[in-house]
């Protein structure tokens, strides 16, 4: 059963703590992306990776970090430097030069 | 600079009628457009797309129209069904087509509510 897994579905953290969001895919897709969605706004790109061991900053990378040690995995760390971390985080993938992105179910992060 | 704009945050339509969702863009270099549908607390799912060499693409109840001179596209849903109630995003790939994947720029979304 191919797909994109994001865990957990809901995550709660105290302010000042780093937290890592998981994204795993078994679609054998090359590129992976992280977005955040805030109420009334579109999806904003945080980081993306086109191949293993390579990644680029998106539009709102400050306060976030990523790694791409395996093709299947692209974890996102929300650091204490991120000023407004509470949001809905979405991971996506594309295959090769494909333009259609496939999305995971998302993780709702709440920081208090 | 928001290059893809959805100026209507919400739209309500009666079941069976047509839903028209609009999207405007500012970058004339955009060569492809996608529509995504999103339910609450879920990831978006791809709905339909259109290349800039076309002005219409149809898939069942969903049709996307592209007016390049006006930098405007619209998604028509006919007939609308209650299950169509969701947020709809339009998106466009940035950059030029090459061997690498392209990032998508998303609009802010339109909440469609189909009333039974």
mmCIF file of C-alpha atoms in Angstrom:
data_model
loop_
_atom_site.group_PDB
_atom_site.id
_atom_site.type_symbol
_atom_site.label_atom_id
_atom_site.label_comp_id
_atom_site.label_asym_id
_atom_site.label_seq_id
_atom_site.Cartn_x
_atom_site.Cartn_y
_atom_site.Cartn_z
ATOM 1 C CA UNK A 1 0.000 0.000 0.000
ATOM 2 C CA UNK A 2 1.991 2.975 -1.285
ATOM 3 C CA UNK A 3 1.743 6.377 0.247
ATOM 4 C CA UNK A 4 3.089 9.123 2.448
ATOM 5 C CA UNK A 5 3.033 8.785 6.204
ATOM 6 C CA UNK A 6 3.241 11.673 8.623
ATOM 7 C CA UNK A 7 3.328 11.016 12.300
ATOM 8 C CA UNK A 8 1.970 11.860 14.716
ATOM 9 C CA UNK A 9 -1.320 13.390 13.584
ATOM 10 C CA UNK A 10 -1.355 15.813 16.535
ATOM 11 C CA UNK A 11 1.675 17.030 18.443
ATOM 12 C CA UNK A 12 1.899 19.280 21.464
ATOM 13 C CA UNK A 13 5.051 20.936 22.729
ATOM 14 C CA UNK A 14 6.090 23.559 25.197
ATOM 15 C CA UNK A 15 7.600 26.768 23.945
ATOM 16 C CA UNK A 16 11.378 26.608 23.739
ATOM 17 C CA UNK A 17 11.540 22.932 22.834
ATOM 18 C CA UNK A 18 12.663 21.572 19.505
ATOM 19 C CA UNK A 19 10.335 19.060 17.873
ATOM 20 C CA UNK A 20 10.827 16.766 14.890
ATOM 21 C CA UNK A 21 8.014 15.885 12.501
ATOM 22 C CA UNK A 22 8.257 12.658 10.579
ATOM 23 C CA UNK A 23 7.594 12.149 6.865
ATOM 24 C CA UNK A 24 8.073 8.740 5.248
ATOM 25 C CA UNK A 25 7.168 7.661 1.716
ATOM 26 C CA UNK A 26 7.232 4.336 -0.100
ATOM 27 C CA UNK A 27 6.356 5.746 -3.508
ATOM 28 C CA UNK A 28 10.009 5.788 -4.567
ATOM 29 C CA UNK A 29 9.598 9.468 -5.396
ATOM 30 C CA UNK A 30 12.696 11.578 -5.753
ATOM 31 C CA UNK A 31 11.651 14.989 -4.468
ATOM 32 C CA UNK A 32 10.143 15.760 -1.080
ATOM 33 C CA UNK A 33 8.723 18.994 0.307
ATOM 34 C CA UNK A 34 7.598 20.507 3.583
ATOM 35 C CA UNK A 35 4.822 23.101 3.763
ATOM 36 C CA UNK A 36 2.977 24.797 6.541
ATOM 37 C CA UNK A 37 -0.618 25.930 6.392
ATOM 38 C CA UNK A 38 -2.073 28.635 8.608
ATOM 39 C CA UNK A 39 -5.785 29.506 8.844
ATOM 40 C CA UNK A 40 -6.983 31.419 5.790
ATOM 41 C CA UNK A 41 -3.671 31.056 4.036
ATOM 42 C CA UNK A 42 -2.290 28.892 1.311
ATOM 43 C CA UNK A 43 0.526 26.426 1.650
ATOM 44 C CA UNK A 44 3.929 27.993 2.180
ATOM 45 C CA UNK A 45 7.085 26.110 1.308
ATOM 46 C CA UNK A 46 9.557 25.539 4.140
ATOM 47 C CA UNK A 47 12.194 23.227 2.647
ATOM 48 C CA UNK A 48 12.490 20.839 -0.253
ATOM 49 C CA UNK A 49 14.852 18.104 -1.327
ATOM 50 C CA UNK A 50 15.359 16.775 -4.838
ATOM 51 C CA UNK A 51 17.784 13.977 -3.997
ATOM 52 C CA UNK A 52 19.324 12.276 -0.991
ATOM 53 C CA UNK A 53 21.784 14.386 1.007
ATOM 54 C CA UNK A 54 20.640 17.578 -0.709
ATOM 55 C CA UNK A 55 17.992 20.102 0.279
ATOM 56 C CA UNK A 56 17.150 23.761 -0.322
ATOM 57 C CA UNK A 57 15.395 26.449 1.657
ATOM 58 C CA UNK A 58 11.909 27.415 0.656
ATOM 59 C CA UNK A 59 10.152 30.706 1.330
ATOM 60 C CA UNK A 60 9.930 30.424 5.116
ATOM 61 C CA UNK A 61 12.907 28.300 6.219
ATOM 62 C CA UNK A 62 13.908 30.390 9.235
ATOM 63 C CA UNK A 63 13.542 28.435 12.463
ATOM 64 C CA UNK A 64 13.365 25.069 10.693
ATOM 65 C CA UNK A 65 15.896 22.399 9.740
ATOM 66 C CA UNK A 66 15.708 19.217 7.678
ATOM 67 C CA UNK A 67 17.771 16.205 6.678
ATOM 68 C CA UNK A 68 17.541 13.755 3.781
ATOM 69 C CA UNK A 69 19.710 10.774 4.663
ATOM 70 C CA UNK A 70 17.399 8.284 2.966
ATOM 71 C CA UNK A 71 15.218 8.589 -0.110
ATOM 72 C CA UNK A 72 12.175 7.490 1.878
ATOM 73 C CA UNK A 73 12.522 9.943 4.757
ATOM 74 C CA UNK A 74 12.527 13.739 5.096
ATOM 75 C CA UNK A 75 12.133 14.774 8.751
ATOM 76 C CA UNK A 76 11.477 18.390 9.678
ATOM 77 C CA UNK A 77 12.730 19.891 12.950
ATOM 78 C CA UNK A 78 10.900 22.902 14.285
ATOM 79 C CA UNK A 79 13.410 24.693 16.456
ATOM 80 C CA UNK A 80 12.867 27.090 19.331
ATOM 81 C CA UNK A 81 13.933 29.869 16.951
ATOM 82 C CA UNK A 82 10.682 29.546 14.998
ATOM 83 C CA UNK A 83 8.561 32.391 16.337
ATOM 84 C CA UNK A 84 5.130 31.047 15.404
ATOM 85 C CA UNK A 85 5.428 27.265 15.229
ATOM 86 C CA UNK A 86 1.768 26.408 15.792
ATOM 87 C CA UNK A 87 0.453 25.329 12.379
ATOM 88 C CA UNK A 88 -0.592 22.425 10.199
ATOM 89 C CA UNK A 89 2.474 20.870 8.562
ATOM 90 C CA UNK A 90 2.271 18.996 5.282
ATOM 91 C CA UNK A 91 4.811 16.805 3.552
ATOM 92 C CA UNK A 92 4.641 16.185 -0.198
ATOM 93 C CA UNK A 93 6.512 14.277 -2.886
ATOM 94 C CA UNK A 94 6.930 14.336 -6.652
ATOM 95 C CA UNK A 95 8.344 11.797 -9.036
ATOM 96 C CA UNK A 96 11.081 12.933 -11.395
ATOM 97 C CA UNK A 97 9.997 15.932 -13.439
ATOM 98 C CA UNK A 98 6.370 15.472 -12.511
ATOM 99 C CA UNK A 99 4.503 18.613 -11.552
ATOM 100 C CA UNK A 100 1.805 16.950 -9.489
ATOM 101 C CA UNK A 101 2.677 16.800 -5.817
ATOM 102 C CA UNK A 102 1.289 14.073 -3.583
ATOM 103 C CA UNK A 103 0.576 15.074 -0.009
ATOM 104 C CA UNK A 104 0.663 13.257 3.283
ATOM 105 C CA UNK A 105 -2.144 13.565 5.843
ATOM 106 C CA UNK A 106 -0.391 16.331 7.796
ATOM 107 C CA UNK A 107 0.656 16.955 11.396
ATOM 108 C CA UNK A 108 -1.045 19.550 13.557
ATOM 109 C CA UNK A 109 1.600 21.074 15.842
ATOM 110 C CA UNK A 110 0.524 23.131 18.823
ATOM 111 C CA UNK A 111 3.131 24.963 20.863
ATOM 112 C CA UNK A 112 2.095 26.602 24.119
ATOM 113 C CA UNK B 1 4.601 38.891 -3.504
ATOM 114 C CA UNK B 2 1.644 36.573 -3.897
ATOM 115 C CA UNK B 3 1.846 35.447 -7.502
ATOM 116 C CA UNK B 4 -1.256 33.247 -7.326
ATOM 117 C CA UNK B 5 -4.372 34.794 -5.851
ATOM 118 C CA UNK B 6 -7.745 33.449 -4.885
ATOM 119 C CA UNK B 7 -9.748 36.510 -3.954
ATOM 120 C CA UNK B 8 -12.862 34.721 -2.723
ATOM 121 C CA UNK B 9 -12.247 33.033 0.619
ATOM 122 C CA UNK B 10 -15.612 31.291 0.533
ATOM 123 C CA UNK B 11 -18.398 30.245 -1.827
ATOM 124 C CA UNK B 12 -21.789 28.645 -1.119
ATOM 125 C CA UNK B 13 -23.746 26.817 -3.801
ATOM 126 C CA UNK B 14 -26.913 24.729 -3.877
ATOM 127 C CA UNK B 15 -26.564 21.060 -4.603
ATOM 128 C CA UNK B 16 -26.957 20.360 -8.311
ATOM 129 C CA UNK B 17 -25.935 23.860 -9.373
ATOM 130 C CA UNK B 18 -22.622 24.968 -10.831
ATOM 131 C CA UNK B 19 -19.692 25.980 -8.615
ATOM 132 C CA UNK B 20 -17.165 28.382 -10.126
ATOM 133 C CA UNK B 21 -13.906 28.932 -8.290
ATOM 134 C CA UNK B 22 -11.570 31.611 -9.551
ATOM 135 C CA UNK B 23 -7.831 32.120 -9.501
ATOM 136 C CA UNK B 24 -5.681 34.969 -10.805
ATOM 137 C CA UNK B 25 -1.957 35.010 -11.356
ATOM 138 C CA UNK B 26 0.624 37.695 -11.999
ATOM 139 C CA UNK B 27 3.570 35.760 -13.413
ATOM 140 C CA UNK B 28 3.192 35.423 -17.180
ATOM 141 C CA UNK B 29 5.909 32.758 -17.159
ATOM 142 C CA UNK B 30 3.653 30.238 -15.446
ATOM 143 C CA UNK B 31 3.131 27.396 -17.911
ATOM 144 C CA UNK B 32 1.045 24.956 -15.933
ATOM 145 C CA UNK B 33 -1.667 25.158 -13.319
ATOM 146 C CA UNK B 34 -3.079 22.673 -10.843
ATOM 147 C CA UNK B 35 -6.146 22.536 -8.635
ATOM 148 C CA UNK B 36 -6.106 20.754 -5.306
ATOM 149 C CA UNK B 37 -8.957 19.874 -2.985
ATOM 150 C CA UNK B 38 -8.478 19.768 0.768
ATOM 151 C CA UNK B 39 -10.683 18.490 3.564
ATOM 152 C CA UNK B 40 -10.068 19.666 7.153
ATOM 153 C CA UNK B 41 -7.114 18.037 8.912
ATOM 154 C CA UNK B 42 -6.114 16.157 5.748
ATOM 155 C CA UNK B 43 -3.515 16.685 3.054
ATOM 156 C CA UNK B 44 -4.580 18.213 -0.275
ATOM 157 C CA UNK B 45 -5.411 15.868 -3.126
ATOM 158 C CA UNK B 46 -4.786 16.640 -6.771
ATOM 159 C CA UNK B 47 -7.934 17.373 -8.729
ATOM 160 C CA UNK B 48 -7.182 18.599 -12.231
ATOM 161 C CA UNK B 49 -4.529 20.525 -14.131
ATOM 162 C CA UNK B 50 -4.076 22.503 -17.316
ATOM 163 C CA UNK B 51 -1.124 23.369 -19.482
ATOM 164 C CA UNK B 52 -0.762 26.931 -20.743
ATOM 165 C CA UNK B 53 -0.988 25.663 -24.320
ATOM 166 C CA UNK B 54 -4.635 24.788 -23.680
ATOM 167 C CA UNK B 55 -7.596 26.880 -22.655
ATOM 168 C CA UNK B 56 -9.763 24.086 -21.292
ATOM 169 C CA UNK B 57 -9.379 20.728 -19.619
ATOM 170 C CA UNK B 58 -12.253 18.538 -18.538
ATOM 171 C CA UNK B 59 -12.445 15.549 -16.226
ATOM 172 C CA UNK B 60 -15.919 14.338 -15.384
ATOM 173 C CA UNK B 61 -17.749 16.998 -13.382
ATOM 174 C CA UNK B 62 -14.634 19.182 -13.206
ATOM 175 C CA UNK B 63 -13.519 21.599 -15.915
ATOM 176 C CA UNK B 64 -10.703 24.115 -15.710
ATOM 177 C CA UNK B 65 -10.625 27.131 -18.021
ATOM 178 C CA UNK B 66 -7.532 29.217 -18.656
ATOM 179 C CA UNK B 67 -7.555 32.771 -19.993
ATOM 180 C CA UNK B 68 -3.915 33.670 -20.520
ATOM 181 C CA UNK B 69 -4.533 37.219 -21.659
ATOM 182 C CA UNK B 70 -6.403 37.935 -18.429
ATOM 183 C CA UNK B 71 -4.042 35.764 -16.341
ATOM 184 C CA UNK B 72 -7.098 34.053 -14.955
ATOM 185 C CA UNK B 73 -8.225 30.493 -14.476
ATOM 186 C CA UNK B 74 -11.403 29.028 -13.121
ATOM 187 C CA UNK B 75 -12.594 25.647 -11.921
ATOM 188 C CA UNK B 76 -16.163 24.662 -12.740
ATOM 189 C CA UNK B 77 -17.907 21.864 -10.881
ATOM 190 C CA UNK B 78 -21.147 20.662 -12.445
ATOM 191 C CA UNK B 79 -23.298 19.434 -10.835
ATOM 192 C CA UNK B 80 -22.096 20.336 -7.358
ATOM 193 C CA UNK B 81 -22.508 17.705 -4.652
ATOM 194 C CA UNK B 82 -22.319 18.015 -0.853
ATOM 195 C CA UNK B 83 -19.154 15.887 -0.895
ATOM 196 C CA UNK B 84 -17.491 18.638 -2.910
ATOM 197 C CA UNK B 85 -17.508 20.850 0.184
ATOM 198 C CA UNK B 86 -13.821 21.495 0.842
ATOM 199 C CA UNK B 87 -11.104 24.092 0.398
ATOM 200 C CA UNK B 88 -9.857 24.397 -3.168
ATOM 201 C CA UNK B 89 -6.353 25.651 -3.931
ATOM 202 C CA UNK B 90 -4.948 26.649 -7.267
ATOM 203 C CA UNK B 91 -1.206 26.314 -7.749
ATOM 204 C CA UNK B 92 1.457 26.945 -10.356
ATOM 205 C CA UNK B 93 5.006 25.577 -10.709
ATOM 206 C CA UNK B 94 7.819 28.068 -10.424
ATOM 207 C CA UNK B 95 10.895 28.217 -12.606
ATOM 208 C CA UNK B 96 11.413 26.501 -15.930
ATOM 209 C CA UNK B 97 10.990 22.936 -16.957
ATOM 210 C CA UNK B 98 14.247 21.060 -16.556
ATOM 211 C CA UNK B 99 15.514 17.810 -15.137
ATOM 212 C CA UNK B 100 14.663 18.823 -11.604
ATOM 213 C CA UNK B 101 11.456 19.040 -9.682
ATOM 214 C CA UNK B 102 9.697 22.387 -9.539
ATOM 215 C CA UNK B 103 8.259 24.116 -6.519
ATOM 216 C CA UNK B 104 4.586 25.016 -6.440
ATOM 217 C CA UNK B 105 3.175 28.413 -5.534
ATOM 218 C CA UNK B 106 -0.270 28.103 -3.965
ATOM 219 C CA UNK B 107 -3.176 30.489 -3.726
ATOM 220 C CA UNK B 108 -4.798 31.101 -0.356
ATOM 221 C CA UNK B 109 -7.726 28.799 -1.085
ATOM 222 C CA UNK B 110 -11.508 29.063 -1.413
ATOM 223 C CA UNK B 111 -13.826 27.253 0.980
ATOM 224 C CA UNK B 112 -16.654 25.743 -1.077
ATOM 225 C CA UNK B 113 -19.825 24.771 0.735
ATOM 226 C CA UNK B 114 -22.433 22.830 -1.218
ATOM 227 C CA UNK B 115 -25.801 23.063 0.474
ATOM 228 C CA UNK B 116 -28.181 20.071 0.249
#
